[in-house]
Amino acid sequence: MNHHRALRASTDTGLTIFLIMIVGVVLWTTDEMLGWNLLPDWIDKYAQLLVIIFSILAAFAVVISVMCSFAVMAESTAEKSGIGAPAFSRRAKLIIAAGILVAFGIMFGLHKVDQYRAGSRAEAEKQRISARYDEVRTGLQNLIPATIALFSPEAKQFLTGKPSPDGDEAIARLLTAIQVSTPFDPAVSIMVASQSPYTHCVITTLPERQRQTQTGDWKYLSRKYLTGFPSDWERNAIQAGFTGKEMSVPRGKSGVFINTHLPSSWGTLSHGDRVAGIVMLQGSM
C-alpha cells in the first residue's frame, strides 16, 4: 500500500470536508440568524443528518491521515535502517478481503435483527393498545345504563330548557360526579337539540379554575353550538340517536361530538316521549 498517496488523499479529503462544513455553518447561521432564506427547504429538513454524515467522514479522514502519517514515518525510519517493507502475500490479501466482507455481513445481519426486533416491539405495542381500547370501551358500555339512570327528570328539564345559573350548577355537579366516580376517568359530554339557527349543542363542564368570570359571576358549563355536521356518518348517527334508533358509528372516525379513535360509549336520555339528549363517555388511552 502506498502510504504517501493515502496520506495525501485522506488529508485532502479531510480539508475539503472541513471547508464544506465551514461554508455550510456560515450559510446556515446567516439563514437562521438574519432570516435571509438562502438555503433550500430540503437542507433545513436534513441539516442535522448532513452534519452527522460530514462529521463522521471528517473524523474518518483525520484518523486515516494520522495513521498514514505514522506509517510514513515508520517506513522512513525503516528505510534509513536498511529494513525493507514486507510484501503482502496473495493469501494475506484474500484474508483481509474476506474479513472486510464478513464485517459487512455481520453489520447487515445485525441490522436485520434490529429491524425484526423493532417490528416485534411495534406489533406488541399495537396489540397492547388494541386490548386496552377494547377493555375501556367495554367497561364504559357496561356503565352507560347506570349513568343514564342518574339523570333525574329535573336534570333532563335543565338540559332541554333555557340555561339558568341554578340549572347549570346542578348539571355541572352531576357531570363532574359521573366523571370522578366512573372507572377509566372518562370525559363526559351531552348533546342536546338547540333552537334555530343552531341544530345541536354540546355541553361539557368547565374546570373549577375557569368557572369564575372576570365580572365575578359564575359559569359552570361550556356550550358549543352547532349548525350542522361536516361528515355524513356523524350526522346520520346523531339523527338516529335523536329518533330513538341505534347509532351506527364506524370505528376510527372523529367528528365534532363522536371520536372513536378513543374508547367511547354513549346512550340516549329520554324525556317523556322524546329523546332529550345523548350522553357521551369518552375514555383515554
Short mmCIF file of C-alpha atoms in Angstrom, two decimals:
data_model
loop_
_atom_site.label_atom_id
_atom_site.label_comp_id
_atom_site.label_asym_id
_atom_site.label_seq_id
_atom_site.Cartn_x
_atom_site.Cartn_y
_atom_site.Cartn_z
CA MET A 1 0.00 0.00 0.00
CA ASN A 2 1.30 3.44 -0.92
CA HIS A 3 1.03 5.28 2.39
CA HIS A 4 2.26 8.55 0.90
CA ARG A 5 -0.62 8.58 -1.56
CA ALA A 6 -3.12 7.53 1.12
CA LEU A 7 -1.81 10.26 3.42
CA ARG A 8 -2.23 12.88 0.73
CA ALA A 9 -5.71 11.67 -0.24
CA SER A 10 -7.00 11.45 3.35
CA THR A 11 -5.59 14.85 4.24
CA ASP A 12 -7.09 16.47 1.14
CA THR A 13 -10.43 14.78 1.82
CA GLY A 14 -10.46 15.94 5.44
CA LEU A 15 -9.60 19.50 4.50
CA THR A 16 -12.27 19.54 1.78
CA ILE A 17 -14.93 18.29 4.20
CA PHE A 18 -13.91 20.82 6.82
CA LEU A 19 -14.09 23.58 4.19
CA ILE A 20 -17.59 22.45 3.16
CA MET A 21 -18.68 22.39 6.81
CA ILE A 22 -17.30 25.89 7.41
CA VAL A 23 -19.17 27.25 4.39
CA GLY A 24 -22.31 25.39 5.49
CA VAL A 25 -22.11 26.79 9.02
CA VAL A 26 -21.73 30.33 7.67
CA LEU A 27 -24.71 29.91 5.31
CA TRP A 28 -26.86 28.22 7.96
CA THR A 29 -26.05 30.92 10.54
CA THR A 30 -26.90 33.63 8.03
CA ASP A 31 -30.11 31.82 7.08
CA GLU A 32 -31.25 31.31 10.69
CA MET A 33 -29.98 34.43 12.44
CA LEU A 34 -30.53 37.05 9.74
CA GLY A 35 -33.54 35.37 8.14
CA TRP A 36 -32.19 35.71 4.61
CA ASN A 37 -33.60 32.33 3.50
CA LEU A 38 -30.54 31.43 1.45
CA LEU A 39 -30.77 27.66 1.76
CA PRO A 40 -33.42 25.47 0.09
CA ASP A 41 -36.07 23.89 2.29
CA TRP A 42 -34.74 20.34 1.92
CA ILE A 43 -31.44 21.39 3.52
CA ASP A 44 -33.31 22.73 6.55
CA LYS A 45 -35.10 19.39 6.79
CA TYR A 46 -31.96 17.26 6.56
CA ALA A 47 -29.48 19.67 8.15
CA GLN A 48 -28.89 17.52 11.22
CA LEU A 49 -28.39 14.39 9.11
CA LEU A 50 -25.92 16.18 6.82
CA VAL A 51 -23.94 17.49 9.78
CA ILE A 52 -23.69 13.98 11.24
CA ILE A 53 -22.61 12.44 7.93
CA PHE A 54 -19.96 15.08 7.23
CA SER A 55 -18.71 14.89 10.81
CA ILE A 56 -18.27 11.12 10.55
CA LEU A 57 -16.49 11.43 7.20
CA ALA A 58 -14.22 14.16 8.56
CA ALA A 59 -13.40 12.06 11.63
CA PHE A 60 -12.53 9.05 9.47
CA ALA A 61 -10.37 11.23 7.21
CA VAL A 62 -8.48 12.63 10.21
CA VAL A 63 -7.92 9.17 11.70
CA ILE A 64 -6.72 7.75 8.37
CA SER A 65 -4.45 10.75 7.87
CA VAL A 66 -2.90 10.32 11.32
CA MET A 67 -2.41 6.57 10.81
CA CYS A 68 -0.85 7.15 7.39
CA SER A 69 1.45 9.77 8.92
CA PHE A 70 2.72 7.23 11.43
CA ALA A 71 3.08 4.66 8.65
CA VAL A 72 5.11 7.08 6.51
CA MET A 73 7.35 7.93 9.47
CA ALA A 74 7.81 4.23 10.20
CA GLU A 75 8.68 3.48 6.58
CA SER A 76 11.14 6.36 6.50
CA THR A 77 12.82 5.11 9.67
CA ALA A 78 12.91 1.56 8.30
CA GLU A 79 14.49 2.70 5.04
CA LYS A 80 17.20 4.60 6.93
CA SER A 81 17.86 1.48 8.98
CA GLY A 82 18.02 -0.70 5.88
CA ILE A 83 14.87 -2.65 6.70
CA GLY A 84 12.67 -3.41 3.69
CA ALA A 85 8.90 -3.28 3.89
CA PRO A 86 7.35 -6.77 3.87
CA ALA A 87 5.22 -7.56 0.83
CA PHE A 88 1.69 -8.78 1.29
CA SER A 89 1.15 -12.31 0.02
CA ARG A 90 -1.89 -13.24 -2.05
CA ARG A 91 -3.24 -15.26 0.86
CA ALA A 92 -2.98 -12.28 3.21
CA LYS A 93 -4.84 -10.08 0.76
CA LEU A 94 -7.59 -12.68 0.44
CA ILE A 95 -7.86 -12.94 4.23
CA ILE A 96 -8.16 -9.16 4.53
CA ALA A 97 -10.81 -9.03 1.79
CA ALA A 98 -12.72 -11.89 3.40
CA GLY A 99 -12.53 -10.16 6.78
CA ILE A 100 -13.99 -6.99 5.30
CA LEU A 101 -16.81 -8.95 3.67
CA VAL A 102 -17.53 -10.80 6.92
CA ALA A 103 -17.62 -7.50 8.81
CA PHE A 104 -20.13 -6.08 6.34
CA GLY A 105 -22.14 -9.30 6.55
CA ILE A 106 -22.25 -9.11 10.33
CA MET A 107 -23.36 -5.47 10.20
CA PHE A 108 -26.08 -6.35 7.70
CA GLY A 109 -27.23 -9.26 9.86
CA LEU A 110 -27.33 -7.10 12.98
CA HIS A 111 -29.33 -4.51 11.05
CA LYS A 112 -31.88 -7.16 10.06
CA VAL A 113 -32.08 -8.37 13.65
CA ASP A 114 -32.69 -4.80 14.80
CA GLN A 115 -35.44 -4.37 12.19
CA TYR A 116 -37.08 -7.62 13.28
CA ARG A 117 -36.99 -6.68 16.95
CA ALA A 118 -38.32 -3.19 16.19
CA GLY A 119 -41.18 -4.75 14.22
CA SER A 120 -41.91 -7.16 17.07
CA ARG A 121 -41.98 -4.32 19.59
CA ALA A 122 -44.28 -2.27 17.36
CA GLU A 123 -46.64 -5.22 16.91
CA ALA A 124 -46.67 -5.92 20.65
CA GLU A 125 -47.40 -2.26 21.38
CA LYS A 126 -50.18 -2.28 18.79
CA GLN A 127 -51.76 -5.33 20.41
CA ARG A 128 -51.44 -3.78 23.85
CA ILE A 129 -53.16 -0.58 22.70
CA SER A 130 -55.91 -2.58 20.98
CA ALA A 131 -56.51 -4.67 24.10
CA ARG A 132 -56.59 -1.55 26.26
CA TYR A 133 -59.01 0.11 23.82
CA ASP A 134 -61.39 -2.85 23.93
CA GLU A 135 -61.14 -3.05 27.72
CA VAL A 136 -62.01 0.62 28.25
CA ARG A 137 -64.75 0.67 25.62
CA THR A 138 -66.40 -2.47 27.01
CA GLY A 139 -66.21 -1.10 30.53
CA LEU A 140 -67.81 2.19 29.52
CA GLN A 141 -70.53 0.42 27.54
CA ASN A 142 -71.46 -1.60 30.61
CA LEU A 143 -71.71 1.60 32.66
CA ILE A 144 -73.95 3.53 30.28
CA PRO A 145 -77.31 2.23 31.64
CA ALA A 146 -76.37 3.16 35.21
CA THR A 147 -75.08 6.54 34.04
CA ILE A 148 -78.31 7.33 32.17
CA ALA A 149 -80.31 6.43 35.28
CA LEU A 150 -78.53 9.19 37.24
CA PHE A 151 -80.29 11.92 35.25
CA SER A 152 -83.45 12.87 37.08
CA PRO A 153 -86.46 14.43 35.32
CA GLU A 154 -85.35 17.79 36.73
CA ALA A 155 -81.87 17.36 35.23
CA LYS A 156 -83.37 16.49 31.86
CA GLN A 157 -85.57 19.57 32.11
CA PHE A 158 -82.50 21.71 32.82
CA LEU A 159 -80.80 20.28 29.74
CA THR A 160 -83.68 20.95 27.38
CA GLY A 161 -84.83 24.24 28.90
CA LYS A 162 -83.38 27.72 28.88
CA PRO A 163 -79.95 27.93 30.56
CA SER A 164 -80.03 29.20 34.14
CA PRO A 165 -77.33 29.51 36.82
CA ASP A 166 -79.03 27.02 39.15
CA GLY A 167 -79.61 24.51 36.37
CA ASP A 168 -76.07 24.84 35.04
CA GLU A 169 -74.64 24.34 38.51
CA ALA A 170 -76.73 21.20 39.04
CA ILE A 171 -75.75 19.72 35.67
CA ALA A 172 -72.07 20.58 36.22
CA ARG A 173 -72.15 18.91 39.62
CA LEU A 174 -73.71 15.78 38.14
CA LEU A 175 -71.31 15.55 35.20
CA THR A 176 -68.31 16.04 37.49
CA ALA A 177 -69.60 13.36 39.85
CA ILE A 178 -70.05 10.95 36.94
CA GLN A 179 -66.52 11.55 35.73
CA VAL A 180 -64.76 11.10 39.07
CA SER A 181 -66.94 8.13 40.05
CA THR A 182 -66.60 6.18 36.80
CA PRO A 183 -63.66 3.86 36.07
CA PHE A 184 -61.19 5.00 33.40
CA ASP A 185 -61.91 8.67 34.28
CA PRO A 186 -63.95 9.37 31.13
CA ALA A 187 -64.71 12.81 29.77
CA VAL A 188 -68.48 13.36 29.98
CA SER A 189 -70.39 15.42 27.44
CA ILE A 190 -74.02 15.75 26.43
CA MET A 191 -75.51 16.73 23.09
CA VAL A 192 -78.95 18.32 23.09
CA ALA A 193 -81.12 19.84 20.40
CA SER A 194 -80.94 23.60 20.00
CA GLN A 195 -83.10 26.37 18.61
CA SER A 196 -82.64 27.95 15.19
CA PRO A 197 -80.26 28.93 13.67
CA TYR A 198 -78.47 26.14 15.53
CA THR A 199 -79.27 22.45 15.33
CA HIS A 200 -77.46 21.00 18.34
CA CYS A 201 -75.40 21.99 21.35
CA VAL A 202 -72.59 20.07 23.05
CA ILE A 203 -72.47 20.60 26.82
CA THR A 204 -69.40 19.94 28.96
CA THR A 205 -68.28 21.07 32.39
CA LEU A 206 -65.77 23.83 32.87
CA PRO A 207 -62.75 23.23 35.12
CA GLU A 208 -63.24 24.80 38.53
CA ARG A 209 -60.44 27.34 37.98
CA GLN A 210 -62.28 28.67 34.92
CA ARG A 211 -65.74 28.96 36.45
CA GLN A 212 -65.47 32.43 37.94
CA THR A 213 -65.69 35.13 35.28
CA GLN A 214 -63.91 38.47 35.29
CA THR A 215 -67.10 40.18 36.43
CA GLY A 216 -67.33 37.93 39.49
CA ASP A 217 -70.14 35.77 38.09
CA TRP A 218 -70.00 32.01 37.95
CA LYS A 219 -70.12 29.91 34.79
CA TYR A 220 -70.34 26.15 35.19
CA LEU A 221 -70.87 24.73 31.71
CA SER A 222 -69.32 25.12 28.30
CA ARG A 223 -71.77 25.11 25.41
CA LYS A 224 -70.61 24.55 21.85
CA TYR A 225 -73.38 25.31 19.37
CA LEU A 226 -73.54 23.58 16.00
CA THR A 227 -75.32 24.47 12.79
CA GLY A 228 -74.71 21.03 11.32
CA PHE A 229 -72.17 18.25 10.98
CA PRO A 230 -69.31 18.27 8.48
CA SER A 231 -69.43 14.49 7.97
CA ASP A 232 -72.34 12.36 6.78
CA TRP A 233 -71.60 9.45 9.12
CA GLU A 234 -71.83 11.64 12.23
CA ARG A 235 -74.94 13.45 11.02
CA ASN A 236 -76.66 10.12 10.33
CA ALA A 237 -75.60 8.71 13.70
CA ILE A 238 -76.85 11.74 15.64
CA GLN A 239 -80.14 11.78 13.73
CA ALA A 240 -80.61 8.09 14.53
CA GLY A 241 -79.91 8.74 18.21
CA PHE A 242 -82.43 11.57 18.49
CA THR A 243 -85.10 9.46 16.79
CA GLY A 244 -84.57 6.61 19.24
CA LYS A 245 -82.73 4.34 16.82
CA GLU A 246 -79.38 2.62 17.27
CA MET A 247 -76.42 4.85 16.49
CA SER A 248 -74.17 3.14 13.96
CA VAL A 249 -70.69 4.66 14.13
CA PRO A 250 -67.73 3.34 12.10
CA ARG A 251 -64.58 2.63 14.05
CA GLY A 252 -61.67 5.00 13.60
CA LYS A 253 -63.80 8.09 12.94
CA SER A 254 -63.52 11.51 14.55
CA GLY A 255 -66.18 14.21 14.43
CA VAL A 256 -67.33 17.22 16.40
CA PHE A 257 -69.02 15.05 19.06
CA ILE A 258 -68.11 11.43 18.37
CA ASN A 259 -64.49 10.29 18.34
CA THR A 260 -63.96 6.55 18.04
CA HIS A 261 -60.20 6.94 17.91
CA LEU A 262 -60.64 6.91 21.69
CA PRO A 263 -62.68 4.27 23.55
CA SER A 264 -66.16 5.74 23.76
CA SER A 265 -69.67 4.79 24.72
CA TRP A 266 -72.95 6.66 24.52
CA GLY A 267 -76.59 6.44 25.43
CA THR A 268 -79.76 8.48 24.94
CA LEU A 269 -81.66 10.45 27.57
CA SER A 270 -85.41 10.00 27.19
CA HIS A 271 -87.68 12.74 28.49
CA GLY A 272 -91.30 11.87 28.06
CA ASP A 273 -91.87 10.55 24.56
CA ARG A 274 -88.79 12.12 23.02
CA VAL A 275 -85.01 11.98 23.27
CA ALA A 276 -83.69 14.85 25.37
CA GLY A 277 -80.02 14.30 24.62
CA ILE A 278 -77.14 11.93 24.01
CA VAL A 279 -74.66 11.25 26.81
CA MET A 280 -71.09 10.53 25.73
CA LEU A 281 -68.44 8.84 27.87
CA GLN A 282 -65.01 9.09 26.30
CA GLY A 283 -62.11 7.32 27.94
CA SER A 284 -58.42 7.88 27.44
CA MET A 285 -55.63 5.53 26.42
#
